[in-house]
mmCIF file of C-alpha atoms in Angstrom:
data_model
loop_
_atom_site.group_PDB
_atom_site.id
_atom_site.type_symbol
_atom_site.label_atom_id
_atom_site.label_comp_id
_atom_site.label_asym_id
_atom_site.label_seq_id
_atom_site.Cartn_x
_atom_site.Cartn_y
_atom_site.Cartn_z
ATOM 1 C CA UNK A 1 -3.700 -19.048 -4.785
ATOM 2 C CA UNK A 2 -3.637 -22.674 -5.874
ATOM 3 C CA UNK A 3 -1.127 -24.748 -7.830
ATOM 4 C CA UNK A 4 -3.530 -25.236 -10.731
ATOM 5 C CA UNK A 5 -3.526 -21.497 -11.447
ATOM 6 C CA UNK A 6 0.265 -21.360 -11.239
ATOM 7 C CA UNK A 7 0.640 -24.192 -13.753
ATOM 8 C CA UNK A 8 -1.649 -22.502 -16.295
ATOM 9 C CA UNK A 9 0.670 -19.598 -17.053
ATOM 10 C CA UNK A 10 3.747 -19.360 -19.220
ATOM 11 C CA UNK A 11 6.713 -17.990 -17.327
ATOM 12 C CA UNK A 12 8.015 -15.503 -16.522
ATOM 13 C CA UNK A 13 4.761 -14.033 -15.285
ATOM 14 C CA UNK A 14 3.067 -12.207 -12.462
ATOM 15 C CA UNK A 15 -0.185 -13.331 -10.884
ATOM 16 C CA UNK A 16 -2.056 -10.951 -8.611
ATOM 17 C CA UNK A 17 -4.837 -12.385 -6.472
ATOM 18 C CA UNK A 18 -7.697 -9.917 -6.266
ATOM 19 C CA UNK A 19 -9.364 -12.080 -3.623
ATOM 20 C CA UNK A 20 -6.312 -11.895 -1.361
ATOM 21 C CA UNK A 21 -6.030 -8.174 -2.069
ATOM 22 C CA UNK A 22 -9.593 -7.353 -1.064
ATOM 23 C CA UNK A 23 -9.428 -9.645 1.977
ATOM 24 C CA UNK A 24 -6.408 -7.699 3.199
ATOM 25 C CA UNK A 25 -8.039 -4.356 2.490
ATOM 26 C CA UNK A 26 -11.099 -5.399 4.490
ATOM 27 C CA UNK A 27 -8.849 -6.481 7.373
ATOM 28 C CA UNK A 28 -7.165 -3.068 7.386
ATOM 29 C CA UNK A 29 -10.541 -1.329 7.242
ATOM 30 C CA UNK A 30 -11.939 -3.473 10.068
ATOM 31 C CA UNK A 31 -9.083 -2.539 12.386
ATOM 32 C CA UNK A 32 -8.919 1.164 11.519
ATOM 33 C CA UNK A 33 -12.658 1.780 11.383
ATOM 34 C CA UNK A 34 -14.771 3.792 8.982
ATOM 35 C CA UNK A 35 -13.756 7.237 10.227
ATOM 36 C CA UNK A 36 -10.235 6.969 8.796
ATOM 37 C CA UNK A 37 -10.093 7.318 5.011
ATOM 38 C CA UNK A 38 -7.853 4.869 3.135
ATOM 39 C CA UNK A 39 -6.021 5.943 -0.015
ATOM 40 C CA UNK A 40 -4.229 3.490 -2.301
ATOM 41 C CA UNK A 41 -1.037 4.788 -3.926
ATOM 42 C CA UNK A 42 -1.259 3.166 -7.337
ATOM 43 C CA UNK A 43 2.478 3.441 -7.953
ATOM 44 C CA UNK A 44 2.707 0.304 -5.812
ATOM 45 C CA UNK A 45 0.862 -1.665 -8.494
ATOM 46 C CA UNK A 46 -1.451 -0.039 -11.055
ATOM 47 C CA UNK A 47 -2.883 -3.423 -12.091
ATOM 48 C CA UNK A 48 -4.743 -3.591 -8.763
ATOM 49 C CA UNK A 49 -6.553 -0.287 -9.188
ATOM 50 C CA UNK A 50 -9.707 -1.700 -10.738
ATOM 51 C CA UNK A 51 -10.223 -4.271 -7.994
ATOM 52 C CA UNK A 52 -9.906 -1.585 -5.297
ATOM 53 C CA UNK A 53 -12.368 0.931 -6.735
ATOM 54 C CA UNK A 54 -15.258 -0.366 -4.567
ATOM 55 C CA UNK A 55 -13.073 -0.403 -1.440
ATOM 56 C CA UNK A 56 -10.600 2.503 -1.430
ATOM 57 C CA UNK A 57 -11.737 5.984 -0.488
ATOM 58 C CA UNK A 58 -9.288 7.467 -2.982
ATOM 59 C CA UNK A 59 -6.257 6.819 -5.188
ATOM 60 C CA UNK A 60 -2.960 8.688 -4.979
ATOM 61 C CA UNK A 61 -1.649 9.538 -8.467
ATOM 62 C CA UNK A 62 1.899 10.768 -9.035
ATOM 63 C CA UNK A 63 2.044 11.180 -12.817
ATOM 64 C CA UNK A 64 -0.149 11.938 -15.830
ATOM 65 C CA UNK A 65 0.095 8.264 -16.778
ATOM 66 C CA UNK A 66 -1.350 7.136 -13.457
ATOM 67 C CA UNK A 67 -4.154 9.658 -13.774
ATOM 68 C CA UNK A 68 -4.908 8.378 -17.277
ATOM 69 C CA UNK A 69 -5.136 4.817 -15.901
ATOM 70 C CA UNK A 70 -7.738 5.964 -13.378
ATOM 71 C CA UNK A 71 -9.601 7.806 -16.107
ATOM 72 C CA UNK A 72 -9.747 4.645 -18.223
ATOM 73 C CA UNK A 73 -11.112 2.764 -15.212
ATOM 74 C CA UNK A 74 -13.775 5.452 -14.601
ATOM 75 C CA UNK A 75 -12.521 6.221 -11.113
ATOM 76 C CA UNK A 76 -14.780 8.883 -9.586
ATOM 77 C CA UNK A 77 -13.467 12.419 -9.229
ATOM 78 C CA UNK A 78 -14.047 12.192 -5.477
ATOM 79 C CA UNK A 79 -11.522 9.322 -5.404
ATOM 80 C CA UNK A 80 -8.728 11.267 -7.086
ATOM 81 C CA UNK A 81 -5.679 12.737 -5.324
ATOM 82 C CA UNK A 82 -3.302 14.438 -7.779
ATOM 83 C CA UNK A 83 0.137 14.257 -6.196
ATOM 84 C CA UNK A 84 3.740 14.006 -7.418
ATOM 85 C CA UNK A 85 7.018 15.859 -7.040
ATOM 86 C CA UNK A 86 6.807 17.128 -10.635
ATOM 87 C CA UNK A 87 3.562 18.453 -12.027
ATOM 88 C CA UNK A 88 3.020 19.472 -15.641
ATOM 89 C CA UNK A 89 0.952 22.616 -16.107
ATOM 90 C CA UNK A 90 -1.021 21.335 -19.093
ATOM 91 C CA UNK A 91 -1.988 18.206 -17.182
ATOM 92 C CA UNK A 92 -2.894 20.074 -13.989
ATOM 93 C CA UNK A 93 -5.080 22.427 -15.990
ATOM 94 C CA UNK A 94 -6.758 19.454 -17.642
ATOM 95 C CA UNK A 95 -7.390 17.843 -14.232
ATOM 96 C CA UNK A 96 -8.707 21.095 -12.785
ATOM 97 C CA UNK A 97 -11.221 21.332 -15.613
ATOM 98 C CA UNK A 98 -12.188 17.676 -15.347
ATOM 99 C CA UNK A 99 -12.412 17.249 -11.572
ATOM 100 C CA UNK A 100 -12.712 20.755 -10.088
ATOM 101 C CA UNK A 101 -13.208 20.836 -6.338
ATOM 102 C CA UNK A 102 -14.228 17.168 -6.182
ATOM 103 C CA UNK A 103 -10.612 15.965 -6.421
ATOM 104 C CA UNK A 104 -7.693 16.885 -4.153
ATOM 105 C CA UNK A 105 -4.377 18.305 -5.339
ATOM 106 C CA UNK A 106 -1.130 18.356 -3.389
ATOM 107 C CA UNK A 107 1.423 21.179 -3.515
ATOM 108 C CA UNK A 108 5.052 20.187 -2.969
ATOM 109 C CA UNK A 109 6.524 23.666 -3.325
ATOM 110 C CA UNK A 110 5.668 27.329 -3.664
ATOM 111 C CA UNK A 111 6.094 26.951 -7.425
ATOM 112 C CA UNK A 112 3.563 24.095 -7.476
ATOM 113 C CA UNK A 113 1.124 26.179 -5.465
ATOM 114 C CA UNK A 114 1.388 28.942 -8.069
ATOM 115 C CA UNK A 115 0.950 26.373 -10.849
ATOM 116 C CA UNK A 116 -2.165 24.808 -9.334
ATOM 117 C CA UNK A 117 -3.729 28.198 -8.616
ATOM 118 C CA UNK A 118 -2.977 29.433 -12.136
ATOM 119 C CA UNK A 119 -4.386 26.269 -13.735
ATOM 120 C CA UNK A 120 -7.580 26.334 -11.665
ATOM 121 C CA UNK A 121 -8.111 30.048 -12.260
ATOM 122 C CA UNK A 122 -7.617 29.525 -15.977
ATOM 123 C CA UNK A 123 -10.430 26.970 -15.956
ATOM 124 C CA UNK A 124 -12.686 29.106 -13.769
ATOM 125 C CA UNK A 125 -12.805 26.609 -10.881
ATOM 126 C CA UNK A 126 -11.630 26.369 -7.278
ATOM 127 C CA UNK A 127 -9.645 23.334 -6.170
ATOM 128 C CA UNK A 128 -8.780 21.777 -2.820
ATOM 129 C CA UNK A 129 -5.094 21.546 -1.923
ATOM 130 C CA UNK A 130 -3.004 19.738 0.673
ATOM 131 C CA UNK A 131 0.382 21.296 1.434
ATOM 132 C CA UNK A 132 3.109 18.668 1.670
ATOM 133 C CA UNK A 133 5.438 18.996 4.641
ATOM 134 C CA UNK A 134 8.945 17.721 3.936
ATOM 135 C CA UNK A 135 10.562 15.032 6.066
ATOM 136 C CA UNK A 136 14.017 16.291 5.098
ATOM 137 C CA UNK A 137 14.342 15.024 1.529
ATOM 138 C CA UNK A 138 13.469 16.325 -1.941
ATOM 139 C CA UNK A 139 9.737 15.910 -1.353
ATOM 140 C CA UNK A 140 7.522 18.614 0.076
ATOM 141 C CA UNK A 141 8.552 21.929 1.620
ATOM 142 C CA UNK A 142 9.987 23.053 4.916
ATOM 143 C CA UNK A 143 7.868 24.577 7.670
ATOM 144 C CA UNK A 144 8.857 28.143 6.864
ATOM 145 C CA UNK A 145 7.806 27.847 3.198
ATOM 146 C CA UNK A 146 4.598 26.088 4.125
ATOM 147 C CA UNK A 147 3.675 28.732 6.697
ATOM 148 C CA UNK A 148 4.457 31.430 4.164
ATOM 149 C CA UNK A 149 1.984 29.969 1.670
ATOM 150 C CA UNK A 150 -0.724 29.860 4.319
ATOM 151 C CA UNK A 151 0.064 33.420 5.341
ATOM 152 C CA UNK A 152 -0.293 34.552 1.725
ATOM 153 C CA UNK A 153 -3.306 32.346 0.979
ATOM 154 C CA UNK A 154 -5.469 35.291 -0.088
ATOM 155 C CA UNK A 155 -3.261 35.612 -3.181
ATOM 156 C CA UNK A 156 -4.281 32.104 -4.288
ATOM 157 C CA UNK A 157 -7.859 32.927 -5.234
ATOM 158 C CA UNK A 158 -8.581 29.570 -6.906
ATOM 159 C CA UNK A 159 -7.259 27.359 -4.095
ATOM 160 C CA UNK A 160 -8.696 26.169 -0.784
ATOM 161 C CA UNK A 161 -5.968 24.930 1.583
ATOM 162 C CA UNK A 162 -7.685 22.055 3.341
ATOM 163 C CA UNK A 163 -4.751 20.555 5.219
ATOM 164 C CA UNK A 164 -1.342 18.922 5.356
ATOM 165 C CA UNK A 165 0.212 15.909 3.629
ATOM 166 C CA UNK A 166 3.181 14.043 5.114
ATOM 167 C CA UNK A 167 5.079 10.913 4.093
ATOM 168 C CA UNK A 168 8.625 10.128 5.219
ATOM 169 C CA UNK A 169 9.341 6.625 3.945
ATOM 170 C CA UNK A 170 8.416 2.972 4.094
ATOM 171 C CA UNK A 171 9.031 -0.114 6.256
ATOM 172 C CA UNK A 172 9.038 2.027 9.387
ATOM 173 C CA UNK A 173 9.077 0.824 12.992
ATOM 174 C CA UNK A 174 6.081 1.436 15.224
ATOM 175 C CA UNK A 175 7.948 3.860 17.474
ATOM 176 C CA UNK A 176 8.838 6.117 14.555
ATOM 177 C CA UNK A 177 5.272 6.131 13.236
ATOM 178 C CA UNK A 178 3.841 7.138 16.594
ATOM 179 C CA UNK A 179 6.502 9.814 17.012
ATOM 180 C CA UNK A 180 5.614 11.285 13.605
ATOM 181 C CA UNK A 181 1.947 11.469 14.598
ATOM 182 C CA UNK A 182 2.907 13.452 17.712
ATOM 183 C CA UNK A 183 5.014 15.787 15.578
ATOM 184 C CA UNK A 184 2.177 16.333 13.095
ATOM 185 C CA UNK A 185 -0.314 16.901 15.893
ATOM 186 C CA UNK A 186 1.884 19.645 17.376
ATOM 187 C CA UNK A 187 2.468 21.171 13.946
ATOM 188 C CA UNK A 188 -1.227 21.342 13.049
ATOM 189 C CA UNK A 189 -2.034 22.876 16.422
ATOM 190 C CA UNK A 190 0.647 25.510 15.890
ATOM 191 C CA UNK A 191 -0.793 26.337 12.453
ATOM 192 C CA UNK A 192 -4.281 26.619 13.894
ATOM 193 C CA UNK A 193 -3.031 28.894 16.663
ATOM 194 C CA UNK A 194 -1.430 31.197 14.104
ATOM 195 C CA UNK A 195 -3.955 31.030 11.270
ATOM 196 C CA UNK A 196 -7.158 29.491 12.635
ATOM 197 C CA UNK A 197 -8.961 26.673 10.853
ATOM 198 C CA UNK A 198 -10.177 23.174 11.567
ATOM 199 C CA UNK A 199 -13.602 21.620 11.206
ATOM 200 C CA UNK A 200 -14.445 22.569 14.792
ATOM 201 C CA UNK A 201 -14.022 26.196 13.738
ATOM 202 C CA UNK A 202 -16.824 25.675 11.233
ATOM 203 C CA UNK A 203 -14.872 25.436 7.983
ATOM 204 C CA UNK A 204 -12.470 23.163 6.154
ATOM 205 C CA UNK A 205 -9.353 25.329 6.252
ATOM 206 C CA UNK A 206 -6.487 23.254 7.737
ATOM 207 C CA UNK A 207 -8.937 20.534 8.752
ATOM 208 C CA UNK A 208 -7.365 17.486 7.069
ATOM 209 C CA UNK A 209 -4.234 15.371 7.426
ATOM 210 C CA UNK A 210 -3.094 12.886 4.799
ATOM 211 C CA UNK A 211 -0.434 10.715 6.397
ATOM 212 C CA UNK A 212 1.614 7.908 4.870
ATOM 213 C CA UNK A 213 2.517 5.705 7.843
ATOM 214 C CA UNK A 214 4.888 3.477 5.851
ATOM 215 C CA UNK A 215 3.762 0.308 7.621
ATOM 216 C CA UNK A 216 6.101 -2.668 7.323
ATOM 217 C CA UNK A 217 5.772 -5.794 5.215
ATOM 218 C CA UNK A 218 7.615 -9.018 6.093
ATOM 219 C CA UNK A 219 9.271 -10.234 2.901
ATOM 220 C CA UNK A 220 11.861 -12.816 3.949
ATOM 221 C CA UNK A 221 12.179 -16.155 5.684
ATOM 222 C CA UNK A 222 13.350 -16.133 9.303
ATOM 223 C CA UNK A 223 11.843 -12.716 9.946
ATOM 224 C CA UNK A 224 10.030 -12.546 13.298
ATOM 225 C CA UNK A 225 6.234 -12.924 13.162
ATOM 226 C CA UNK A 226 4.341 -9.687 12.746
ATOM 227 C CA UNK A 227 0.921 -8.911 14.230
ATOM 228 C CA UNK A 228 -0.711 -6.605 11.682
ATOM 229 C CA UNK A 229 -3.953 -6.320 13.592
ATOM 230 C CA UNK A 230 -2.245 -5.261 16.805
ATOM 231 C CA UNK A 231 -0.253 -2.586 14.974
ATOM 232 C CA UNK A 232 -3.336 -1.254 13.208
ATOM 233 C CA UNK A 233 -5.218 -1.053 16.524
ATOM 234 C CA UNK A 234 -2.320 0.873 18.050
ATOM 235 C CA UNK A 235 -2.272 3.218 15.052
ATOM 236 C CA UNK A 236 -6.010 3.780 15.263
ATOM 237 C CA UNK A 237 -5.866 4.588 18.967
ATOM 238 C CA UNK A 238 -3.020 7.053 18.430
ATOM 239 C CA UNK A 239 -4.842 8.830 15.605
ATOM 240 C CA UNK A 240 -8.095 9.011 17.565
ATOM 241 C CA UNK A 241 -6.309 10.802 20.401
ATOM 242 C CA UNK A 242 -4.763 13.560 18.264
ATOM 243 C CA UNK A 243 -5.532 16.851 19.992
ATOM 244 C CA UNK A 244 -5.907 18.657 16.668
ATOM 245 C CA UNK A 245 -8.606 16.176 15.647
ATOM 246 C CA UNK A 246 -8.076 16.429 11.873
ATOM 247 C CA UNK A 247 -10.019 14.494 9.296
ATOM 248 C CA UNK A 248 -7.500 11.694 8.734
ATOM 249 C CA UNK A 249 -6.541 9.979 5.503
ATOM 250 C CA UNK A 250 -3.944 7.209 5.497
ATOM 251 C CA UNK A 251 -2.061 6.729 2.230
ATOM 252 C CA UNK A 252 -0.777 3.194 1.665
ATOM 253 C CA UNK A 253 0.627 1.222 -1.236
ATOM 254 C CA UNK A 254 3.080 -1.485 -0.291
ATOM 255 C CA UNK A 255 1.174 -2.451 2.866
ATOM 256 C CA UNK A 256 -2.038 -3.046 0.911
ATOM 257 C CA UNK A 257 -0.586 -4.710 -2.186
ATOM 258 C CA UNK A 258 2.481 -6.747 -1.251
ATOM 259 C CA UNK A 259 0.953 -9.999 -0.083
ATOM 260 C CA UNK A 260 -1.372 -10.606 -3.037
ATOM 261 C CA UNK A 261 1.350 -10.977 -5.679
ATOM 262 C CA UNK A 262 3.306 -13.919 -7.106
ATOM 263 C CA UNK A 263 6.147 -14.009 -9.616
ATOM 264 C CA UNK A 264 6.695 -17.226 -11.543
ATOM 265 C CA UNK A 265 9.950 -18.135 -13.235
ATOM 266 C CA UNK A 266 11.219 -21.469 -14.601
ATOM 267 C CA UNK A 267 14.576 -23.148 -13.995
ATOM 268 C CA UNK A 268 16.279 -23.258 -17.404
ATOM 269 C CA UNK A 269 19.745 -24.542 -16.548
ATOM 270 C CA UNK A 270 21.656 -26.098 -13.658
ATOM 271 C CA UNK A 271 25.427 -26.116 -13.370
ATOM 272 C CA UNK A 272 28.241 -26.320 -10.880
ATOM 273 C CA UNK A 273 31.622 -24.663 -10.745
ATOM 274 C CA UNK A 274 34.329 -24.742 -8.068
ATOM 275 C CA UNK A 275 31.934 -26.081 -5.488
ATOM 276 C CA UNK A 276 29.169 -23.608 -6.353
ATOM 277 C CA UNK A 277 25.824 -24.656 -7.772
ATOM 278 C CA UNK A 278 23.867 -22.311 -10.001
ATOM 279 C CA UNK A 279 20.253 -22.404 -11.142
ATOM 280 C CA UNK A 280 19.494 -20.155 -14.125
ATOM 281 C CA UNK A 281 15.878 -19.012 -14.449
ATOM 282 C CA UNK A 282 13.961 -17.347 -17.279
ATOM 283 C CA UNK A 283 13.319 -14.212 -15.206
ATOM 284 C CA UNK A 284 15.692 -12.075 -13.182
ATOM 285 C CA UNK A 285 16.281 -8.902 -11.206
ATOM 286 C CA UNK A 286 14.732 -6.837 -14.006
ATOM 287 C CA UNK A 287 11.370 -8.313 -13.063
ATOM 288 C CA UNK A 288 11.393 -9.100 -9.341
ATOM 289 C CA UNK A 289 12.902 -7.239 -6.428
ATOM 290 C CA UNK A 290 12.258 -6.897 -2.732
ATOM 291 C CA UNK A 291 12.741 -3.882 -0.514
ATOM 292 C CA UNK A 292 15.766 -4.620 1.688
ATOM 293 C CA UNK A 293 16.926 -7.589 -0.367
ATOM 294 C CA UNK A 294 20.594 -6.713 0.374
ATOM 295 C CA UNK A 295 22.422 -8.124 -2.666
ATOM 296 C CA UNK A 296 20.323 -11.320 -2.654
ATOM 297 C CA UNK A 297 21.581 -12.336 0.796
ATOM 298 C CA UNK A 298 18.035 -12.682 2.155
ATOM 299 C CA UNK A 299 15.707 -15.495 1.093
ATOM 300 C CA UNK A 300 12.124 -14.538 0.210
ATOM 301 C CA UNK A 301 9.235 -16.960 0.519
ATOM 302 C CA UNK A 302 9.457 -19.281 -2.512
ATOM 303 C CA UNK A 303 7.347 -22.244 -3.575
ATOM 304 C CA UNK A 304 8.720 -24.906 -5.964
ATOM 305 C CA UNK A 305 6.401 -26.559 -8.470
ATOM 306 C CA UNK A 306 8.098 -29.672 -9.803
ATOM 307 C CA UNK A 307 8.300 -30.189 -13.559
ATOM 308 C CA UNK A 308 7.796 -33.854 -12.746
ATOM 309 C CA UNK A 309 5.371 -33.970 -9.803
ATOM 310 C CA UNK A 310 6.239 -37.656 -9.325
ATOM 311 C CA UNK A 311 9.910 -36.861 -8.666
ATOM 312 C CA UNK A 312 10.941 -37.679 -5.110
ATOM 313 C CA UNK A 313 12.691 -34.666 -3.567
ATOM 314 C CA UNK A 314 14.287 -36.992 -1.039
ATOM 315 C CA UNK A 315 16.288 -38.789 -3.716
ATOM 316 C CA UNK A 316 19.014 -36.139 -3.524
ATOM 317 C CA UNK A 317 20.810 -34.428 -0.688
ATOM 318 C CA UNK A 318 19.741 -30.935 0.258
ATOM 319 C CA UNK A 319 21.587 -28.842 -2.313
ATOM 320 C CA UNK A 320 22.233 -25.148 -2.055
ATOM 321 C CA UNK A 321 21.878 -23.089 -5.223
ATOM 322 C CA UNK A 322 22.566 -19.545 -6.262
ATOM 323 C CA UNK A 323 19.474 -18.466 -8.208
ATOM 324 C CA UNK A 324 20.469 -16.325 -11.196
ATOM 325 C CA UNK A 325 18.385 -14.653 -13.878
ATOM 326 C CA UNK A 326 18.670 -14.298 -17.642
ATOM 327 C CA UNK A 327 20.589 -11.026 -17.769
ATOM 328 C CA UNK A 328 24.226 -11.017 -18.842
ATOM 329 C CA UNK A 329 25.495 -9.288 -15.728
ATOM 330 C CA UNK A 330 26.947 -10.636 -12.498
ATOM 331 C CA UNK A 331 24.408 -8.463 -10.662
ATOM 332 C CA UNK A 332 21.534 -10.707 -11.784
ATOM 333 C CA UNK A 333 21.346 -12.790 -8.624
ATOM 334 C CA UNK A 334 17.956 -13.370 -7.029
ATOM 335 C CA UNK A 335 19.006 -15.508 -4.049
ATOM 336 C CA UNK A 336 22.526 -16.541 -3.065
ATOM 337 C CA UNK A 337 21.664 -19.484 -0.849
ATOM 338 C CA UNK A 338 18.516 -21.302 -1.882
ATOM 339 C CA UNK A 339 18.289 -24.784 -0.386
ATOM 340 C CA UNK A 340 16.030 -27.271 -2.087
ATOM 341 C CA UNK A 341 16.502 -31.013 -2.618
ATOM 342 C CA UNK A 342 16.656 -32.272 -6.187
ATOM 343 C CA UNK A 343 15.969 -29.023 -8.039
ATOM 344 C CA UNK A 344 15.409 -29.813 -11.713
ATOM 345 C CA UNK A 345 15.313 -28.014 -15.052
ATOM 346 C CA UNK A 346 11.677 -27.149 -15.737
ATOM 347 C CA UNK A 347 10.772 -26.606 -12.090
ATOM 348 C CA UNK A 348 8.765 -23.435 -11.526
ATOM 349 C CA UNK A 349 9.790 -21.108 -8.724
ATOM 350 C CA UNK A 350 6.954 -19.054 -7.259
ATOM 351 C CA UNK A 351 8.218 -15.941 -5.493
ATOM 352 C CA UNK A 352 5.599 -14.776 -3.021
ATOM 353 C CA UNK A 353 4.729 -11.297 -1.723
ATOM 354 C CA UNK A 354 5.556 -9.402 -4.911
ATOM 355 C CA UNK A 355 2.251 -7.534 -5.183
ATOM 356 C CA UNK A 356 3.962 -4.173 -4.669
ATOM 357 C CA UNK A 357 6.427 -2.516 -7.040
ATOM 358 C CA UNK A 358 8.125 -5.465 -8.785
ATOM 359 C CA UNK A 359 5.822 -5.344 -11.808
ATOM 360 C CA UNK A 360 6.820 -1.745 -12.584
ATOM 361 C CA UNK A 361 9.999 -1.033 -10.631
ATOM 362 C CA UNK A 362 12.476 -3.426 -12.257
ATOM 363 C CA UNK A 363 15.052 -2.473 -14.909
ATOM 364 C CA UNK A 364 12.668 -3.859 -17.468
ATOM 365 C CA UNK A 365 14.378 -2.799 -20.703
ATOM 366 C CA UNK A 366 17.859 -4.117 -19.903
ATOM 367 C CA UNK A 367 19.025 -6.602 -22.593
ATOM 368 C CA UNK A 368 15.731 -6.145 -24.450
ATOM 369 C CA UNK A 369 14.075 -9.008 -22.594
ATOM 370 C CA UNK A 370 10.297 -9.213 -23.013
ATOM 371 C CA UNK A 371 8.024 -7.739 -20.393
ATOM 372 C CA UNK A 372 6.296 -10.643 -18.646
ATOM 373 C CA UNK A 373 2.631 -11.496 -18.831
ATOM 374 C CA UNK A 374 0.398 -10.248 -16.032
ATOM 375 C CA UNK A 375 -2.557 -12.273 -14.755
ATOM 376 C CA UNK A 376 -5.346 -11.405 -12.341
ATOM 377 C CA UNK A 377 -6.975 -14.116 -10.257
ATOM 378 C CA UNK A 378 -10.354 -13.580 -8.658
ATOM 379 C CA UNK A 379 -13.729 -15.214 -8.150
ATOM 380 C CA UNK A 380 -12.354 -18.534 -9.337
ATOM 381 C CA UNK A 381 -11.101 -17.155 -12.658
ATOM 382 C CA UNK A 382 -7.633 -16.481 -14.027
ATOM 383 C CA UNK A 383 -7.535 -13.736 -16.662
ATOM 384 C CA UNK A 384 -4.676 -12.125 -18.548
ATOM 385 C CA UNK A 385 -4.379 -8.401 -17.845
ATOM 386 C CA UNK A 386 -1.366 -7.906 -20.108
ATOM 387 C CA UNK A 387 0.272 -10.173 -22.669
ATOM 388 C CA UNK A 388 4.028 -10.283 -23.023
ATOM 389 C CA UNK A 389 5.468 -7.138 -24.615
ATOM 390 C CA UNK A 390 8.476 -7.284 -26.921
ATOM 391 C CA UNK A 391 10.866 -4.560 -25.845
ATOM 392 C CA UNK A 392 13.268 -4.517 -28.788
ATOM 393 C CA UNK A 393 11.241 -1.713 -30.372
ATOM 394 C CA UNK A 394 11.718 0.409 -27.243
ATOM 395 C CA UNK A 395 15.474 -0.077 -27.482
ATOM 396 C CA UNK A 396 15.800 0.533 -31.221
ATOM 397 C CA UNK A 397 16.483 4.165 -31.995
ATOM 398 C CA UNK A 398 14.979 5.706 -35.063
ATOM 399 C CA UNK A 399 14.571 9.192 -36.466
ATOM 400 C CA UNK A 400 11.246 10.770 -35.548
ATOM 401 C CA UNK A 401 9.856 14.234 -35.916
ATOM 402 C CA UNK A 402 9.100 16.097 -32.720
ATOM 403 C CA UNK A 403 6.393 18.717 -32.378
#
């Protein structure tokens, strides 16, 4: 991204670089090879979905709204994975009719398995299902429940169980990722020993593994350098040596999207009190957040665009500021110790590496602040993907009739 693009927008705003996004996706693909399928979890940032259609093998969707976004973008049925801890029967039936066996559905519980089977049977189609193995939280099901569903698979006449899905979290260390692969390898082998299956057996029953590795992103200054390519090569080697030899799909969101995003906010006020210096910006914690930010004690990568480019930053001593947002709460602190010489009202702060989650994850409706504009940058053009949205209507209750 260049400074000219940053200066074109009215803050607060997000800019997502599609060029940086696709460059990163190609890097990941180069290191993992073509035999490993790559799925983008659009909850990380739905605004990037369109740019990834030519590159991603599939898109992980966790709500009807996310599926509707993919429908509007004409995502192919073969690129659809219907996931989510809560599935609505009317929507699953609609998806079964629309996509049939071309899409993949995940089952997070015995109840979801019944729901998917009932919906598919009602539409006269068969659908492919991955059974989600729990990592010990509210997602997925334990081994006993999962084995029970496989054992009773003949009662699910409209479902083909093609494999296992597993995701245990994000920002994981390499050792944990490799250990999880060993665990999944043993588990798949034990299922095959009990129930058969696998592509080598001549069919697709229990032949696939969708795995969310939860690869780490470096968000903050002073973090040690991270060799993405080396990690991806290690991951590829580990997956290639799985004894169960499943067809492997890696589900990623944060790791694909984080580095292509920028959040711009303008310094609106500067003040000092009892030895503390505060910079108030027109954004806040309702619009930008980082995984592991720890009460604003860590400093993300931030550029400063001077309101007066001719101002000499060396004219003032290095001053430390607490960066605060526009919300009327003491919690609205972005960074507690931001050092920059001669910070001025009107300066634009560019928070880097916000391509994942910030645009949708913040407490957006608090204090009825507007939702920021969203821009996409690619092929030398800057286009607005969403104008600012006034939220007062969302926060104004009125009597409506419900059907």
